[in-house]
Amino acid sequence: MAARFLAASLVLGLNGGSGANAFASPRSLYFHTHHTPITVTPTSTSRFAGGGFGVSKAPSKKKEKNKKGKSKSGLLGDLDVATAKQQSAAAPKLDRFGLPLPTEDDVFPPLGADITRIPAEYGADGYKFNREEVTEAMENHLGVNLDAFDDDGQSTHTEQDGESRWSLRLLHKDPPAFRIDNFFTEEECVQYMAMVDPKEEGGSERPNAVQMTSPTFAASLSISKRTSTTWFCRYEGVPTLLAKVKRLLNVDLSQFEEPQIVRYRTGEEFSWHEDAIPSAQLENGGQRLATLLVYLNDMEEGRGGGTIFRDLEPPRTTYSGKEKGRRKRGNGGGESNSNQLAVRPKTGTALLFFPAFKDGRPDARTLHKGEMALDRKMIAQLWIHEREYNAGVPGGNRQSDAKEGVEKEEARLGF
């Protein structure tokens, strides 16, 4: 049994946990240690069906007789084959140790109905910012710097075009998730895409972004599949992103993980995963407390590329008056109408959520994926740690190198 568990552990790539909590990761893993073998009896029935092309030799009377005599058994044989195929499809796939391969539900078991999840509530006229509601939603998480927003959820600063302002929208209450419209201007999106794509207007050969393999923190790399391309950015090369995130979350620059730019080409995806870091790797900066994604281009409806949370519902619309008490799942201004919260990429829009509580305990409710993109999708992403984080890539990358550039951006933006 010990050998079988060790083999399964090697396959699953198990990581240790950090604390026991109803929402904490890693999720409990369960799999069968035995299976019932299915015996398939092959049939020898083989037939040729002429389609009217060419000339076929007529079968002899003896063969015809044999064919007629076997017609019933042949039909039964076909049924046997169909049944065997169904049984084979239902049978678990085995690894080289003879153990069933883990499924997504093994690695990320569905959450029980007793686990708290509270979707956002919108009125019949749509979303209306409520400072008290947002404050309550952020109680156990890092949260948002509400000093950056007025009582309508609009940023107190204006962008360089002199018109657009950030617009904060609560997408899910517990755990909290937010959408920030106009976080990047269109010009800034173009500039950031150009850092990794010389074909874009304003492309540069400067090594501010270096393509590298991005580690995936998940219970099983065989389950969490990532086919996108990641570039790690030098801090001094992305002062606008750093200044804006610093303002949004009111955190110190030293807590910032290496900024990244990610490209999904047609057919690429990032399957279910959690952003929380395994307990064995918490020495550098502690846990990730916040995830921020900035969508650098639009993805049309029906073209995939959305960020989907498996265990969270989309916002609900609550009616009053004659329709009081009636509720409907809304799309939240671009989110999915399905049972899962899904955010569709829109140029310059940011998505903010919290993979761990502010005390560092992972929050497994934030399991999410980047669904398969049918067109090119690009994002900028950044994680905030509990404490000072020492960057590793590219070589010599340091937060302090961006200090001057960030201060200039803060002054330009009026932070």
XYZ file of C-alpha atoms in Angstrom:
415
model
C 0.000 0.000 0.000
C 2.855 2.386 0.845
C 4.401 1.809 -2.566
C 1.064 2.428 -4.249
C 0.575 5.707 -2.318
C 4.108 6.824 -3.197
C 3.461 6.120 -6.843
C 0.220 8.078 -6.727
C 1.982 10.942 -4.970
C 4.545 11.092 -7.745
C 1.791 11.264 -10.319
C -0.235 13.894 -8.465
C 2.725 16.004 -7.436
C 1.211 16.591 -3.975
C 2.021 19.783 -2.107
C 1.774 20.357 1.603
C -0.968 22.491 3.167
C -0.816 25.486 5.425
C -3.431 25.454 8.139
C -6.839 23.833 8.297
C -9.777 25.883 7.129
C -13.014 25.236 5.294
C -11.652 27.210 2.337
C -7.957 26.416 2.623
C -5.840 24.756 -0.056
C -4.580 22.317 -1.049
C -7.909 20.577 -1.493
C -8.336 17.073 -0.119
C -7.274 14.515 -2.714
C -9.095 11.200 -3.069
C -8.660 8.437 -5.571
C -9.375 4.703 -5.765
C -6.503 2.292 -5.198
C -8.138 -0.503 -7.165
C -10.319 -0.967 -10.190
C -12.363 -3.734 -11.755
C -10.772 -5.036 -14.956
C -13.042 -5.228 -17.979
C -12.590 -8.134 -20.358
C -13.238 -7.394 -24.010
C -13.894 -10.331 -26.329
C -12.867 -9.368 -29.852
C -15.059 -10.397 -32.748
C -13.825 -11.576 -36.114
C -16.624 -9.980 -38.103
C -15.329 -7.911 -40.957
C -17.288 -6.612 -43.914
C -16.794 -4.638 -47.059
C -19.516 -2.292 -48.206
C -19.247 -1.416 -51.877
C -20.052 2.143 -52.764
C -20.677 1.537 -56.468
C -17.086 2.330 -57.477
C -14.887 -0.280 -59.205
C -15.637 -3.976 -59.786
C -15.850 -6.503 -56.987
C -15.655 -10.252 -57.393
C -18.893 -12.085 -56.525
C -18.512 -14.313 -53.449
C -18.743 -18.062 -53.905
C -21.836 -19.954 -52.832
C -19.881 -21.484 -49.977
C -18.886 -18.052 -48.733
C -22.438 -16.786 -49.151
C -23.689 -19.710 -47.098
C -21.151 -19.036 -44.399
C -22.050 -15.345 -44.509
C -25.775 -16.122 -44.075
C -25.032 -18.541 -41.292
C -22.994 -15.940 -39.438
C -25.276 -12.975 -40.031
C -27.017 -13.304 -36.667
C -23.861 -13.947 -34.743
C -22.226 -11.087 -36.619
C -25.000 -8.731 -35.529
C -24.593 -9.905 -31.970
C -20.880 -9.443 -32.401
C -21.444 -5.820 -33.383
C -23.488 -5.338 -30.246
C -20.710 -6.924 -28.207
C -18.185 -4.526 -29.738
C -20.409 -1.518 -29.012
C -20.895 -2.670 -25.422
C -17.165 -3.262 -25.008
C -16.406 0.224 -26.320
C -18.829 1.761 -23.831
C -17.261 -0.210 -21.001
C -13.786 0.751 -22.162
C -14.737 4.444 -22.282
C -16.118 4.218 -18.745
C -13.050 2.427 -17.430
C -10.472 4.610 -15.672
C -7.278 5.373 -17.571
C -4.262 3.897 -15.851
C -0.754 5.194 -15.303
C 2.401 3.100 -15.606
C 1.940 1.898 -12.026
C -1.516 0.502 -12.823
C -3.286 3.231 -10.847
C -6.143 5.359 -12.180
C -5.000 8.749 -13.425
C -6.305 11.631 -11.276
C -9.219 13.615 -12.631
C -9.950 17.310 -12.134
C -12.449 16.395 -9.425
C -9.780 14.327 -7.651
C -7.378 17.256 -7.533
C -9.980 20.005 -7.148
C -13.000 18.394 -5.429
C -16.234 20.378 -5.873
C -17.020 22.579 -2.903
C -19.853 21.526 -0.634
C -23.043 23.531 -0.256
C -21.971 24.454 3.280
C -18.999 26.493 2.009
C -19.872 30.199 2.099
C -20.155 31.890 -1.287
C -22.148 35.086 -1.674
C -22.679 36.551 -5.166
C -23.012 40.276 -5.727
C -26.539 41.707 -5.817
C -27.465 44.270 -8.486
C -30.647 46.311 -8.675
C -33.057 46.282 -11.600
C -31.256 49.349 -12.992
C -27.899 47.626 -12.889
C -24.905 47.926 -10.599
C -24.698 50.775 -8.115
C -21.518 51.257 -6.099
C -21.990 50.915 -2.343
C -18.974 51.828 -0.219
C -20.244 49.987 2.867
C -20.899 46.819 0.866
C -17.397 46.877 -0.620
C -15.843 47.499 2.802
C -17.716 44.511 4.211
C -16.665 42.325 1.280
C -12.990 43.149 1.887
C -13.077 42.433 5.626
C -10.990 39.239 5.500
C -8.883 40.038 2.433
C -6.259 42.574 1.394
C -8.933 44.700 -0.228
C -9.065 47.861 -2.296
C -7.848 51.358 -1.446
C -11.224 53.096 -1.312
C -9.524 56.476 -0.900
C -8.832 56.213 -4.634
C -12.592 56.259 -5.402
C -15.490 58.625 -4.861
C -18.968 57.650 -3.634
C -19.978 56.541 -7.141
C -17.058 54.130 -7.477
C -15.233 56.441 -9.913
C -11.527 57.122 -9.401
C -10.591 60.497 -7.953
C -8.000 60.920 -10.716
C -8.493 61.178 -14.469
C -6.408 59.446 -17.087
C -4.071 61.246 -19.464
C -6.880 61.806 -21.960
C -8.477 64.033 -19.323
C -11.790 62.169 -19.489
C -11.704 58.489 -18.583
C -11.659 57.387 -14.945
C -11.466 54.043 -13.250
C -14.825 52.492 -12.464
C -14.931 49.960 -9.627
C -17.533 47.178 -9.790
C -18.092 44.377 -7.280
C -18.475 41.083 -9.173
C -18.668 38.727 -6.191
C -19.067 39.559 -2.508
C -17.600 36.561 -0.658
C -14.932 35.832 -1.739
C -14.535 39.350 -3.165
C -13.809 39.893 -6.842
C -13.766 43.237 -8.643
C -13.716 44.610 -12.158
C -11.997 47.960 -12.778
C -12.956 49.532 -16.090
C -10.517 51.938 -17.793
C -7.620 50.736 -15.635
C -5.366 51.009 -18.691
C -5.878 53.408 -21.573
C -5.906 51.982 -25.102
C -2.507 53.582 -25.695
C -1.052 51.867 -22.638
C -2.436 48.517 -23.814
C -0.721 48.959 -27.180
C 2.545 49.876 -25.468
C 2.498 46.806 -23.271
C 1.679 44.438 -26.136
C 4.546 45.992 -28.085
C 6.982 44.956 -25.362
C 6.640 41.332 -26.427
C 5.551 41.739 -30.036
C 7.893 43.764 -32.285
C 5.194 43.797 -34.959
C 3.024 46.015 -32.782
C 3.271 49.726 -33.319
C 6.049 51.146 -31.159
C 7.708 47.755 -30.679
C 11.113 47.771 -29.052
C 14.034 45.381 -28.944
C 14.879 46.412 -25.370
C 14.888 43.432 -23.015
C 12.259 44.814 -20.646
C 10.352 41.559 -21.040
C 11.997 38.140 -21.217
C 10.158 35.020 -22.348
C 10.396 32.291 -19.711
C 8.552 29.247 -18.464
C 6.101 30.311 -15.776
C 5.755 27.849 -12.875
C 2.283 26.534 -12.170
C 1.410 26.148 -8.497
C -1.156 23.348 -8.552
C -1.634 19.944 -7.029
C -0.999 18.264 -10.349
C 0.781 19.629 -13.374
C -0.845 16.865 -15.391
C -4.236 18.354 -14.503
C -3.490 22.087 -14.783
C -2.563 22.554 -18.426
C -1.056 25.825 -19.576
C -0.313 26.392 -23.243
C 0.099 30.181 -23.243
C 3.399 32.094 -23.508
C 4.711 34.179 -20.605
C 7.177 37.066 -20.484
C 8.646 38.232 -17.180
C 9.042 41.995 -17.071
C 11.731 44.134 -15.517
C 10.182 46.379 -12.901
C 11.666 49.543 -14.388
C 10.097 48.664 -17.734
C 6.487 48.763 -16.464
C 6.217 51.870 -14.216
C 2.615 52.634 -15.239
C 1.355 49.202 -14.183
C 3.230 49.381 -10.880
C 2.048 52.906 -10.066
C -1.578 52.040 -10.768
C -1.558 48.791 -8.780
C 0.204 50.556 -5.907
C -2.566 53.157 -5.885
C -5.364 50.585 -6.197
C -4.196 48.351 -3.347
C -2.149 50.766 -1.220
C 0.778 48.335 -0.899
C 4.536 48.744 -0.924
C 6.491 48.150 -4.121
C 8.645 45.553 -2.349
C 5.635 43.196 -2.139
C 5.252 42.994 -5.934
C 6.077 39.735 -7.700
C 7.684 40.007 -11.142
C 5.121 41.553 -13.533
C 4.210 39.330 -16.450
C 2.727 39.668 -19.910
C 0.903 36.596 -21.207
C -0.184 35.763 -24.730
C -2.793 33.174 -25.670
C -2.884 32.245 -29.332
C -5.776 30.483 -31.034
C -6.521 27.235 -29.218
C -4.424 28.028 -26.139
C -5.705 27.952 -22.561
C -4.869 27.668 -18.860
C -7.061 25.034 -17.189
C -8.337 25.031 -13.600
C -5.755 26.245 -11.111
C -5.271 28.236 -7.933
C -2.908 31.205 -7.626
C -2.028 30.468 -3.998
C 1.540 29.247 -3.451
C 2.215 25.812 -1.869
C 3.341 25.984 1.750
C 6.791 24.615 0.905
C 7.519 27.689 -1.229
C 6.406 30.485 1.103
C 9.847 31.583 2.285
C 10.113 34.266 -0.372
C 7.511 36.927 0.375
C 4.925 34.659 1.935
C 1.575 33.978 0.315
C 0.058 35.734 -2.686
C -2.699 37.943 -1.300
C -3.974 39.499 -4.525
C -4.098 38.739 -8.243
C -4.536 41.530 -10.789
C -5.086 40.849 -14.498
C -5.270 43.631 -17.085
C -6.823 42.648 -20.417
C -4.835 44.255 -23.224
C -7.277 43.501 -26.035
C -10.954 42.684 -26.612
C -12.343 39.191 -27.037
C -15.694 39.131 -28.766
C -18.536 37.178 -27.206
C -18.397 33.548 -28.237
C -14.652 33.686 -29.005
C -13.533 32.299 -25.634
C -10.629 33.683 -23.639
C -12.664 34.513 -20.533
C -11.527 34.121 -16.947
C -13.922 31.678 -15.296
C -14.375 30.889 -11.597
C -15.714 27.376 -11.186
C -17.303 27.791 -7.756
C -18.556 31.402 -7.922
C -21.867 32.593 -9.339
C -22.289 35.665 -11.537
C -24.030 38.734 -10.063
C -27.770 38.454 -9.394
C -30.336 41.085 -10.270
C -32.891 41.713 -7.512
C -36.169 43.426 -8.420
C -38.402 45.639 -6.294
C -41.983 46.930 -6.586
C -44.360 44.541 -8.331
C -41.487 42.192 -9.096
C -40.074 42.310 -5.562
C -38.449 39.074 -4.564
C -37.730 37.980 -8.130
C -34.070 37.330 -8.854
C -32.202 36.777 -12.039
C -28.586 36.027 -12.788
C -27.252 38.999 -14.696
C -24.230 39.279 -16.892
C -22.651 41.918 -14.675
C -21.793 44.105 -17.630
C -19.947 41.523 -19.675
C -19.899 38.453 -17.454
C -21.405 35.089 -18.292
C -25.106 34.268 -17.869
C -24.172 30.720 -16.860
C -23.864 29.351 -13.339
C -20.209 30.406 -13.168
C -18.723 33.860 -12.858
C -16.928 34.532 -16.139
C -15.186 37.754 -17.122
C -14.748 38.479 -20.808
C -11.584 40.382 -21.812
C -12.116 44.042 -22.645
C -9.294 46.393 -23.585
C -7.952 48.193 -20.509
C -10.226 46.449 -17.989
C -8.655 44.901 -14.879
C -9.846 41.914 -12.849
C -8.918 41.801 -9.156
C -9.402 38.856 -6.809
C -7.723 37.385 -3.743
C -6.239 33.854 -3.770
C -5.645 33.984 -0.003
C -7.037 35.627 3.100
C -5.077 38.560 4.509
C -3.600 36.252 7.174
C -2.066 34.105 4.422
C -4.491 31.142 4.432
C -5.245 30.076 0.846
C -8.829 30.614 -0.324
C -9.744 27.589 -2.458
C -12.982 29.233 -3.583
C -10.998 31.273 -6.141
C -10.246 28.265 -8.362
C -10.321 29.616 -11.920
C -9.183 29.070 -15.486
C -8.372 30.972 -18.649
C -10.716 29.352 -21.132
C -9.518 28.421 -24.594
C -9.106 31.473 -26.814
C -10.295 31.333 -30.413
C -8.399 34.549 -31.195
C -5.263 36.088 -29.775
C -5.626 37.229 -26.177
C -3.063 39.235 -24.206
C -2.965 40.207 -20.551
C -0.642 41.881 -18.058
C -0.665 40.239 -14.650
C 0.773 40.847 -11.216
C 0.634 39.262 -7.758
C 1.003 40.953 -4.366
C 2.699 39.088 -1.509
C 2.332 39.326 2.259
C 5.772 40.832 2.729
C 8.947 41.755 0.849
C 9.482 39.591 -2.207
C 12.907 38.974 -3.793
C 12.627 38.830 -7.568
C 14.510 36.114 -9.430
C 13.962 36.771 -13.129
C 15.151 38.282 -15.353
C 18.595 38.320 -13.725
C 19.189 41.405 -11.577
C 15.506 42.386 -11.564
C 14.732 44.557 -8.511
C 11.698 46.572 -7.416
C 13.949 49.430 -6.310
C 15.042 49.970 -9.929
C 11.491 51.111 -10.712
C 11.173 53.585 -7.846
C 12.023 56.707 -9.866
C 9.817 55.720 -12.808
C 6.892 54.876 -10.516
C 7.168 58.223 -8.730
C 7.063 60.029 -12.082
C 3.946 58.104 -13.072
C 2.287 58.831 -9.741
C 2.928 62.557 -10.226
C 1.636 62.463 -13.814
C -1.540 60.653 -12.781
C -2.158 62.817 -9.739
C -1.877 60.036 -7.176
